[in-house]
CSV table of C-alpha atoms in Angstrom, one decimal:
chain,number,residue,atom,x,y,z
D,1,SER,CA,122.4,111.3,102.3
D,2,TYR,CA,125.4,109.1,102.7
D,3,ASP,CA,128.1,109.1,100.1
D,4,LEU,CA,130.8,106.5,99.2
D,5,THR,CA,133.7,107.7,97.1
D,6,GLN,CA,136.0,105.5,95.0
D,7,PRO,CA,138.8,106.3,92.6
D,8,PRO,CA,137.6,106.1,89.0
D,9,SER,CA,140.5,103.8,88.0
D,10,VAL,CA,143.3,101.7,89.3
D,11,SER,CA,146.0,100.0,87.2
D,12,VAL,CA,148.1,97.0,88.2
D,13,SER,CA,150.6,94.6,86.6
D,14,PRO,CA,149.8,90.9,86.5
D,15,GLY,CA,150.8,89.2,89.6
D,16,GLN,CA,151.0,92.4,91.7
D,17,THR,CA,148.7,93.6,94.4
D,18,ALA,CA,145.8,95.9,93.6
D,19,SER,CA,144.1,98.1,96.2
D,20,ILE,CA,140.8,99.8,95.7
D,21,THR,CA,139.5,102.2,98.3
D,22,CYS,CA,136.1,103.3,99.3
D,23,SER,CA,135.7,106.3,101.6
D,24,GLY,CA,132.7,107.5,103.7
D,25,ASP,CA,132.1,109.3,106.9
D,26,LYS,CA,132.8,106.9,109.8
D,27,LEU,CA,132.6,104.0,107.4
D,28,GLU,CA,134.0,101.6,109.9
D,29,ASP,CA,130.7,101.8,111.8
D,30,ARG,CA,128.9,100.2,108.8
D,31,TYR,CA,129.3,97.0,107.0
D,32,VAL,CA,130.8,97.2,103.5
D,33,CYS,CA,130.4,94.8,100.5
D,34,TRP,CA,132.3,94.8,97.3
D,35,TYR,CA,131.0,93.7,93.9
D,36,GLN,CA,132.8,92.8,90.7
D,37,GLN,CA,131.1,93.5,87.4
D,38,LYS,CA,132.4,92.5,84.0
D,39,PRO,CA,131.1,93.9,80.8
D,40,GLY,CA,127.6,92.7,79.9
D,41,GLN,CA,127.3,90.8,83.2
D,42,SER,CA,125.4,91.4,86.5
D,43,PRO,CA,127.4,92.4,89.6
D,44,VAL,CA,128.9,89.6,91.7
D,45,VAL,CA,129.6,90.0,95.4
D,46,VAL,CA,133.3,89.3,96.2
D,47,ILE,CA,133.4,90.6,99.8
D,48,TYR,CA,130.7,91.0,102.4
D,49,GLN,CA,130.7,92.1,106.0
D,50,ASP,CA,133.8,94.1,105.3
D,51,ALA,CA,136.2,91.1,105.0
D,52,LYS,CA,134.3,87.8,104.3
D,53,ARG,CA,134.6,86.0,101.0
D,54,PRO,CA,131.5,84.1,99.6
D,55,SER,CA,132.1,80.6,98.5
D,56,GLY,CA,133.7,80.4,95.1
D,57,ILE,CA,135.5,83.7,95.4
D,58,PRO,CA,139.3,83.2,95.2
D,59,GLU,CA,141.4,83.7,98.3
D,60,ARG,CA,143.4,86.5,96.5
D,61,PHE,CA,140.4,88.8,97.2
D,62,SER,CA,140.3,90.3,100.7
D,63,GLY,CA,138.7,93.3,102.4
D,64,SER,CA,139.2,95.6,105.3
D,65,ASN,CA,137.3,98.5,106.9
D,66,SER,CA,138.8,101.0,109.3
D,67,GLY,CA,138.1,104.6,110.1
D,68,ASN,CA,136.7,106.3,107.0
D,69,ILE,CA,138.1,103.9,104.4
D,70,ALA,CA,137.3,100.4,103.3
D,71,THR,CA,139.7,98.7,101.0
D,72,LEU,CA,139.4,95.8,98.6
D,73,THR,CA,142.8,94.1,98.0
D,74,ILE,CA,143.5,91.7,95.2
D,75,ARG,CA,146.8,89.8,95.6
D,76,GLY,CA,148.5,88.2,92.7
D,77,THR,CA,146.1,90.0,90.3
D,78,GLN,CA,145.2,88.0,87.2
D,79,ALA,CA,144.0,89.2,83.8
D,80,MET,CA,140.5,87.8,84.7
D,81,ASP,CA,140.2,90.3,87.5
D,82,GLU,CA,140.0,93.2,85.1
D,83,ALA,CA,136.5,94.6,85.8
D,84,ASP,CA,134.6,97.4,87.5
D,85,TYR,CA,134.4,97.2,91.3
D,86,TYR,CA,131.8,98.8,93.4
D,87,CYS,CA,131.6,99.2,97.2
D,88,GLN,CA,128.2,99.2,98.9
D,89,SER,CA,126.9,100.0,102.4
D,90,TRP,CA,123.8,100.8,104.2
D,91,ASP,CA,122.3,104.1,105.4
D,92,SER,CA,119.1,104.2,107.5
D,93,ASN,CA,117.6,101.1,105.8
D,94,THR,CA,118.5,102.3,102.4
D,95,VAL,CA,121.5,101.1,100.3
D,96,VAL,CA,124.4,103.1,99.0
D,97,PHE,CA,126.8,102.2,96.2
D,98,GLY,CA,130.1,103.8,95.5
D,99,GLY,CA,130.7,105.3,92.0
D,100,GLY,CA,132.9,102.4,91.0
D,101,THR,CA,136.5,101.8,90.1
D,102,THR,CA,137.7,100.3,86.8
D,103,LEU,CA,140.6,97.9,87.5
D,104,THR,CA,143.0,97.6,84.6
D,105,VAL,CA,145.5,94.7,84.5
D,106,LEU,CA,148.4,95.6,82.2
N,1,GLU,CA,118.0,76.1,89.5
N,2,VAL,CA,118.4,79.0,91.9
N,3,GLN,CA,117.7,82.2,89.8
N,4,LEU,CA,116.1,85.5,89.4
N,5,VAL,CA,114.6,86.4,86.1
N,6,GLU,CA,113.4,90.0,85.3
N,7,SER,CA,111.0,90.9,82.6
N,8,GLY,CA,108.7,93.8,81.6
N,9,GLY,CA,111.3,96.3,80.3
N,10,GLY,CA,111.0,98.1,77.1
N,11,LEU,CA,110.6,101.5,75.4
N,12,VAL,CA,108.2,104.0,77.0
N,13,GLN,CA,107.6,107.7,76.5
N,14,PRO,CA,108.3,110.2,79.2
N,15,GLY,CA,105.3,110.3,81.6
N,16,GLY,CA,104.4,106.8,80.9
N,17,SER,CA,104.2,103.7,83.1
N,18,LEU,CA,105.8,100.3,83.1
N,19,ARG,CA,105.6,97.2,85.4
N,20,LEU,CA,108.6,95.1,86.0
N,21,SER,CA,108.5,91.6,87.3
N,22,CYS,CA,111.1,89.3,88.8
N,23,ALA,CA,110.4,85.6,88.9
N,24,ALA,CA,112.3,83.8,91.6
N,25,SER,CA,113.0,80.0,91.6
N,26,GLY,CA,115.1,77.5,93.4
N,27,PHE,CA,114.9,79.0,96.9
N,28,THR,CA,112.4,80.1,99.5
N,29,PHE,CA,111.5,83.4,98.1
N,30,SER,CA,109.2,84.4,101.0
N,31,SER,CA,112.1,84.4,103.5
N,32,TYR,CA,114.2,87.0,101.8
N,33,LEU,CA,114.4,90.8,101.7
N,34,MET,CA,114.3,91.8,98.0
N,35,HIS,CA,115.6,94.8,96.2
N,36,TRP,CA,115.5,96.6,92.8
N,37,VAL,CA,118.7,98.2,91.7
N,38,ARG,CA,119.2,100.0,88.4
N,39,GLN,CA,122.2,100.9,86.3
N,40,ALA,CA,122.2,103.5,83.6
N,41,PRO,CA,124.3,102.9,80.6
N,42,GLY,CA,128.0,103.4,81.4
N,43,LYS,CA,127.2,104.2,85.1
N,44,GLY,CA,127.4,102.3,88.4
N,45,PRO,CA,124.5,100.6,90.2
N,46,VAL,CA,122.0,102.7,92.0
N,47,TRP,CA,119.7,101.3,94.6
N,48,VAL,CA,116.0,101.9,93.9
N,49,SER,CA,113.8,100.1,96.4
N,50,ARG,CA,113.4,97.2,98.8
N,51,ILE,CA,110.7,95.2,100.4
N,52,ARG,CA,110.7,93.0,103.5
N,53,SER,CA,110.0,89.3,103.3
N,54,ASP,CA,106.5,89.6,104.7
N,55,GLU,CA,105.5,92.2,102.1
N,56,SER,CA,105.7,95.0,104.6
N,57,SER,CA,107.8,98.0,105.0
N,58,ALA,CA,108.9,99.2,101.6
N,59,MET,CA,111.7,101.8,101.2
N,60,TYR,CA,112.6,103.9,98.2
N,61,ALA,CA,115.4,106.1,96.9
N,62,ASP,CA,114.5,109.8,96.9
N,63,SER,CA,114.7,109.9,93.1
N,64,VAL,CA,111.8,107.4,92.7
N,65,LYS,CA,109.7,108.1,95.8
N,66,GLY,CA,106.1,108.8,94.9
N,67,ARG,CA,106.5,107.4,91.4
N,68,PHE,CA,107.6,103.8,91.9
N,69,THR,CA,105.9,101.1,94.0
N,70,ILE,CA,107.5,97.8,95.0
N,71,SER,CA,105.4,94.8,95.8
N,72,ARG,CA,105.7,91.0,96.0
N,73,ASP,CA,103.6,87.9,95.7
N,74,ASN,CA,105.1,85.3,97.9
N,75,ALA,CA,102.6,82.7,96.8
N,76,ASN,CA,103.9,83.1,93.2
N,77,ASN,CA,107.5,83.8,94.0
N,78,THR,CA,107.4,87.1,92.2
N,79,LEU,CA,108.7,90.6,92.9
N,80,TYR,CA,107.3,93.7,91.1
N,81,LEU,CA,108.2,97.3,90.4
N,82,GLN,CA,105.4,99.5,89.2
N,83,MET,CA,106.9,102.6,87.6
N,84,SER,CA,104.9,105.7,86.7
N,85,SER,CA,105.6,109.3,85.6
N,86,LEU,CA,108.7,107.9,84.0
N,87,ARG,CA,111.5,110.3,83.1
N,88,VAL,CA,114.4,110.1,80.7
N,89,ASP,CA,116.8,109.7,83.6
N,90,ASP,CA,115.0,106.5,84.6
N,91,THR,CA,116.6,104.9,81.6
N,92,ALA,CA,118.6,101.9,82.9
N,93,VAL,CA,119.0,98.2,83.3
N,94,TYR,CA,116.8,97.2,86.2
N,95,TYR,CA,118.0,94.3,88.4
N,96,CYS,CA,116.2,92.5,91.1
N,97,ALA,CA,118.5,91.3,93.8
N,98,ARG,CA,118.3,89.1,96.9
N,99,GLU,CA,119.8,90.3,100.1
N,100,GLY,CA,121.4,87.7,102.3
N,101,HIS,CA,119.9,86.8,105.7
N,102,LEU,CA,122.9,88.0,107.7
N,103,THR,CA,123.3,91.7,108.5
N,104,GLY,CA,125.9,93.1,106.1
N,105,GLU,CA,125.7,90.1,103.7
N,106,GLY,CA,124.8,92.3,100.8
N,107,PHE,CA,123.3,91.3,97.5
N,108,GLU,CA,124.2,87.7,97.2
N,109,MET,CA,122.1,87.0,94.1
N,110,TRP,CA,121.2,89.2,91.1
N,111,GLY,CA,119.1,88.7,88.0
N,112,ARG,CA,120.3,89.4,84.5
N,113,GLY,CA,118.3,92.6,84.4
N,114,THR,CA,115.7,94.1,82.1
N,115,MET,CA,116.3,97.3,80.1
N,116,VAL,CA,114.0,100.2,80.5
N,117,THR,CA,114.3,103.0,78.0
N,118,VAL,CA,112.4,106.3,78.5
N,119,SER,CA,112.4,108.3,75.3
N,120,SER,CA,110.1,110.2,73.0
């Protein structure tokens, strides 16, 4: 099976840049999506196809995917960005999620 | 309104069965690949199953293969998950999710989920 690995937690000061990584074998050969989930809510896609933002997602969210690592970057992080973030990709017609990263804005 | 609404969750004993439903509205349900994703309390999402738009070719996670069956009724805009031989570790919120048409578009729409608790 294919595994995606994320750091359990990332902390950032308001206004600074947060980077959340997702690692997997030859990940650059697969598309990666990123989801934001706040307590008691369903996940929301913030990045798809490695680097595209759905309509309604702020420009401060961006993504990249190179080598074995995909990265979600949040520039000018705001308090409202505090949430759990999950990467997701595909493996032989099945779907794989990373274990998730809790982003703390303090 | 464009939405997915899950139902059918509840408390069931180990070894029991449950059927989840997901009612779709506001979009052409029959043209989308649909998935079930579950999330145990305090854990991350885990993919469970998917079914193609034409009701063919279902896929399952190894953890549920042989116990769960995904199906859909395009005439009534409803997705189903028949769960049997339920185990304590099947306890989770179960979400239905719509995958975008483009390759790599991901789960562009999620329902609010329905809680399944497997306990004696």
